[in-house]
Every structure is written in structure tokens, then in C-alpha cells.
């Protein structure tokens, strides 16, 4: 059994993680902590993997504290910059336990990860590319971390193919990202590619937060094996794409 602690356990996503961990045959809930709780209660003795689902303003501090505690961490909170990721890398380099790992997912939905992969495959073949992300209005960051990750992947694929800038207004590594916040939505991403006379649309829709739970459990299982030391970003690393 994999002993899993959840930080942000009373949040919209964290509560689903608690239920998923309780329901899975190979995981058990160790500790369920929320805002104001002491993270030092989480130790390698009682926890194999921590799942951190909070808000961007506190996530970095939580992750650094958990690394210092000597536990592996799976992070679903978005809002990560290269500067923040560098701080996590530095913390892991000084971690108390050899081979410690932190995994950060821009998105845990399998459909979104596959859409991101397909977008990278398609990117070299089109002159124009735009990313539209659509979420519920209580999402704290805009544009989403998923959209930025997709845009960066498209930009890297275009650069590798020797393509120049897209002929559009740009925001993220040369790719225009649009954010929509609308009541009734959950989590949706649409990638638009265009050439003269043709268009390709790649779209992923998550209608309920339970759609993220298979990805969370996959990450927990992979991280618990101890074969992914250091920092890993993106669920695609666990899908053999």
C-alpha cells in the first residue's frame, strides 16, 4: 500500500484526491491537511507520497517545506514559473533523502495531456497557432498553467522545425494564448492551427473534477517507485508518448 498525505484536503481538488486515495486498492490516506495545519506532521515514516493541491500563492512554500521533510511530492497546483522551478531544483539538491522527487503537473486530465502531445506533433505543419483555454470563473490563475505549457510545447516544436514567428499577436513564446472565465465551464482547452484554406482543431474537455483523479493516482504510483529522482514536470513523462 502507498501511504498518501494530501495538502489542501478541504479544497475543490483536494477533497476529490482524498476520495480517490481512499477508493483505490493500492493507496491509503495517511494525513489530510489544509490551510493552517503543520506540514512537519508529514514525515517519511507516515507518508510515501504527498499530493499538494492548494493555490499558487502558497504552493512553492509548501513544496519546499515538504522536500525539507524528506518526502516525495506530487503537485497539482498551477502558476509555476522557471524561477520557482529552480527553487525546487535547489531544494531537491539539498534534500535530506537521496533520490527524493517532486512531480508537477500542468494538468492531470489524460485528455489534456494527449491534446498537448498531439499539438506538438501538429505544430511544424501549420503557419498559425493559437491556444484558447476556458475555465470556471473561480479559477485563480489566467491564463492557465496548462495553456502556457501547451504554448511552450508548440513553440519548441516550431523552432525545432525551423519555422519563423506565427503571423499573429503573441504572448507566450510566440504563441497567442486566450483565457475565458465563464460560469458553467469546468476545464477546457482548444488548440487552433491554420494554413491557407485549412484549419485543425484539437480540443480537450474535462466536465468534472473526477476526470483528474486517474492522472493523480498514476503520478502517485510512478513517484512512489523511486525511479524519478529530482524534478519532473508533465504527466506525459508517465504515459510513454
Coordinates of C-alpha atoms in Angstrom, one line a residue:
X1 CA 0.0 0.0 0.0
X2 CA 1.2 3.5 -0.9
X3 CA 0.7 5.9 2.1
X4 CA -0.5 9.2 0.7
X5 CA -0.9 12.5 2.5
X6 CA -3.0 15.3 1.0
X7 CA -2.2 19.0 1.5
X8 CA -5.2 21.2 0.6
X9 CA -7.5 18.3 1.5
X10 CA -10.6 20.5 2.0
X11 CA -10.2 22.3 -1.3
X12 CA -12.2 21.7 -4.5
X13 CA -9.5 19.4 -5.9
X14 CA -8.0 18.2 -2.7
X15 CA -11.3 16.7 -1.5
X16 CA -11.5 14.6 -4.7
X17 CA -8.0 13.5 -4.1
X18 CA -8.9 12.3 -0.6
X19 CA -11.8 10.3 -2.0
X20 CA -9.7 8.8 -4.8
X21 CA -6.9 7.7 -2.5
X22 CA -9.5 6.2 -0.1
X23 CA -11.1 4.3 -3.1
X24 CA -8.0 3.0 -4.8
X25 CA -6.9 -0.6 -4.0
X26 CA -3.2 0.3 -3.7
X27 CA -3.3 3.6 -1.8
X28 CA -4.3 4.6 1.7
X29 CA -4.8 8.1 3.2
X30 CA -2.1 9.0 5.8
X31 CA -2.8 12.6 6.7
X32 CA -5.3 15.2 5.3
X33 CA -4.0 18.7 5.9
X34 CA -5.4 22.1 5.0
X35 CA -4.6 25.8 5.5
X36 CA -3.1 26.4 8.9
X37 CA -2.1 22.8 9.6
X38 CA 1.5 22.0 10.4
X39 CA 3.3 20.4 7.5
X40 CA 6.0 19.0 9.8
X41 CA 3.5 16.3 10.8
X42 CA 4.2 14.7 7.4
X43 CA 7.3 12.5 7.6
X44 CA 8.9 9.6 5.6
X45 CA 7.7 7.3 8.5
X46 CA 4.0 8.0 7.9
X47 CA 3.9 9.1 4.2
X48 CA 5.3 7.7 0.9
X49 CA 3.9 10.5 -1.3
X50 CA 2.3 13.8 -0.6
X51 CA -0.3 15.3 -3.0
X52 CA -0.3 19.1 -2.9
X53 CA -3.3 20.9 -4.3
X54 CA -3.6 24.4 -2.9
X55 CA -3.2 27.8 -4.5
X56 CA -0.2 29.4 -6.4
X57 CA 0.5 31.9 -3.6
X58 CA 1.4 29.2 -1.1
X59 CA 2.3 26.1 -3.2
X60 CA 6.0 26.9 -3.5
X61 CA 6.4 27.3 0.2
X62 CA 4.6 24.1 0.8
X63 CA 6.7 22.1 -1.7
X64 CA 10.0 23.5 -0.3
X65 CA 8.8 22.6 3.3
X66 CA 7.8 19.1 2.2
X67 CA 11.1 18.5 0.4
X68 CA 12.9 19.5 3.6
X69 CA 10.8 17.0 5.5
X70 CA 12.2 14.2 3.3
X71 CA 9.1 13.2 1.4
X72 CA 8.2 12.9 -2.3
X73 CA 5.6 15.3 -3.6
X74 CA 3.1 15.3 -6.4
X75 CA 1.9 18.8 -7.2
X76 CA -1.4 19.8 -8.9
X77 CA -1.3 23.5 -8.1
X78 CA -0.6 25.7 -11.1
X79 CA 1.2 29.0 -11.5
X80 CA 4.8 27.7 -11.7
X81 CA 7.5 29.8 -13.3
X82 CA 11.1 28.9 -14.2
X83 CA 12.3 30.8 -11.2
X84 CA 10.0 28.8 -8.9
X85 CA 11.0 25.6 -10.5
X86 CA 14.7 26.5 -10.0
X87 CA 14.0 26.9 -6.3
X88 CA 12.5 23.4 -6.2
X89 CA 15.6 22.0 -8.0
X90 CA 17.9 23.7 -5.5
X91 CA 15.8 22.3 -2.6
X92 CA 16.0 18.8 -4.1
X93 CA 19.8 19.1 -4.5
X94 CA 20.0 19.7 -0.7
X95 CA 17.2 17.2 0.2
X96 CA 17.8 15.1 3.3
X97 CA 17.0 11.9 1.5
X98 CA 18.8 10.6 -1.6
X99 CA 16.6 10.3 -4.7
X100 CA 13.8 12.5 -3.5
X101 CA 11.4 13.6 -6.2
X102 CA 8.9 16.4 -6.9
X103 CA 6.4 15.9 -9.8
X104 CA 4.4 18.9 -11.1
X105 CA 1.5 18.5 -13.5
X106 CA 0.2 21.4 -15.5
X107 CA -2.8 19.2 -16.0
X108 CA -3.8 15.7 -14.6
X109 CA -6.5 15.0 -17.2
X110 CA -5.3 12.3 -19.6
X111 CA -7.3 14.0 -22.5
X112 CA -5.5 17.3 -21.9
X113 CA -2.1 15.6 -21.8
X114 CA -2.8 13.8 -25.1
X115 CA -4.1 17.1 -26.7
X116 CA -0.9 18.7 -25.7
X117 CA 1.1 15.9 -27.2
X118 CA -0.9 16.0 -30.4
X119 CA -0.4 19.8 -30.6
X120 CA 3.3 19.3 -30.6
X121 CA 3.1 16.8 -33.4
X122 CA 0.9 19.1 -35.5
X123 CA 2.8 22.4 -34.8
X124 CA 5.5 22.1 -37.5
X125 CA 2.9 21.8 -40.3
X126 CA 0.9 25.0 -39.8
X127 CA 1.6 28.7 -40.3
X128 CA -0.6 29.9 -37.4
X129 CA -1.3 28.6 -34.0
X130 CA -3.5 29.9 -31.1
X131 CA -4.4 28.4 -27.8
X132 CA -7.8 29.0 -26.1
X133 CA -8.4 27.9 -22.5
X134 CA -11.8 28.0 -20.9
X135 CA -12.4 27.6 -17.2
X136 CA -14.9 28.3 -14.4
X137 CA -14.7 31.9 -13.0
X138 CA -13.3 30.9 -9.6
X139 CA -10.0 29.6 -11.1
X140 CA -7.3 31.7 -9.6
X141 CA -4.9 31.9 -12.4
X142 CA -5.4 33.1 -16.0
X143 CA -4.2 32.0 -18.5
X144 CA -3.9 28.5 -17.1
X145 CA -0.7 26.6 -16.5
X146 CA -1.9 24.0 -19.0
X147 CA -2.3 26.7 -21.7
X148 CA 1.2 28.0 -21.1
X149 CA 2.6 24.5 -21.2
X150 CA 0.8 23.8 -24.5
X151 CA 2.0 27.1 -26.0
X152 CA 5.6 26.4 -24.9
X153 CA 5.5 22.9 -26.5
X154 CA 4.1 24.3 -29.7
X155 CA 6.8 27.0 -29.8
X156 CA 9.6 24.4 -29.2
X157 CA 8.2 22.2 -31.9
X158 CA 8.1 25.1 -34.4
X159 CA 11.6 26.2 -33.5
X160 CA 12.9 22.6 -34.0
X161 CA 11.3 22.6 -37.4
X162 CA 13.0 25.8 -38.4
X163 CA 9.7 27.8 -38.6
X164 CA 9.6 31.6 -38.0
X165 CA 7.2 33.6 -35.8
X166 CA 3.5 33.0 -36.3
X167 CA 1.8 35.9 -38.1
X168 CA -0.4 36.7 -35.1
X169 CA -0.2 38.8 -31.9
X170 CA 1.9 36.9 -29.4
X171 CA 2.0 36.3 -25.7
X172 CA 3.7 33.0 -24.7
X173 CA 6.9 32.1 -26.6
X174 CA 5.4 33.5 -29.8
X175 CA 2.0 31.7 -29.3
X176 CA -1.1 33.7 -28.5
X177 CA -3.0 32.4 -25.5
X178 CA -6.6 33.4 -24.8
X179 CA -8.3 32.9 -21.4
X180 CA -12.0 32.6 -20.9
X181 CA -13.6 32.5 -17.4
X182 CA -17.3 31.7 -17.6
X183 CA -19.9 30.3 -15.2
X184 CA -20.9 26.7 -16.2
X185 CA -17.5 25.7 -17.5
X186 CA -15.0 23.4 -15.7
X187 CA -11.7 22.9 -17.6
X188 CA -11.4 23.1 -21.4
X189 CA -8.6 23.7 -23.9
X190 CA -8.7 24.3 -27.6
X191 CA -5.7 24.5 -29.9
X192 CA -6.2 26.0 -33.3
X193 CA -3.8 25.5 -36.2
X194 CA -4.3 27.3 -39.6
X195 CA -2.9 27.3 -43.1
X196 CA -4.3 28.9 -46.2
X197 CA -7.6 27.2 -46.8
X198 CA -7.5 24.7 -43.9
X199 CA -7.7 24.5 -40.1
X200 CA -7.0 21.8 -37.5
X201 CA -8.7 22.0 -34.1
X202 CA -7.6 19.9 -31.1
X203 CA -9.8 20.1 -28.1
X204 CA -9.9 18.5 -24.6
X205 CA -12.8 18.9 -22.2
X206 CA -12.9 18.0 -18.6
X207 CA -16.6 18.2 -17.4
X208 CA -16.0 17.1 -13.8
X209 CA -13.0 17.2 -11.5
X210 CA -13.1 13.4 -11.1
X211 CA -11.5 13.4 -14.6
X212 CA -8.2 14.4 -13.0
X213 CA -8.1 11.6 -10.5
X214 CA -6.7 8.8 -12.7
X215 CA -3.8 11.1 -13.6
X216 CA -3.2 11.9 -9.9
X217 CA -3.2 8.3 -9.0
X218 CA -0.9 7.5 -11.9
X219 CA 1.6 10.2 -10.7
X220 CA 1.4 8.9 -7.1
X221 CA 2.2 5.3 -8.3
X222 CA 5.1 6.4 -10.5
X223 CA 6.7 8.7 -8.0
X224 CA 6.4 6.0 -5.2
X225 CA 8.6 3.7 -7.2
X226 CA 11.6 5.9 -6.6
X227 CA 12.7 5.8 -10.2
X228 CA 12.0 9.5 -10.9
X229 CA 14.5 11.4 -8.7
X230 CA 14.6 15.2 -8.9
X231 CA 12.0 17.4 -10.6
X232 CA 9.7 16.1 -13.3
X233 CA 7.1 18.4 -15.0
X234 CA 4.3 17.0 -17.0
X235 CA 2.2 13.8 -16.9
X236 CA 3.4 12.9 -20.4
X237 CA 6.6 11.5 -18.8
X238 CA 4.5 8.8 -17.3
X239 CA 2.4 7.9 -20.4
X240 CA 5.1 6.5 -22.8
X241 CA 4.2 9.0 -25.5

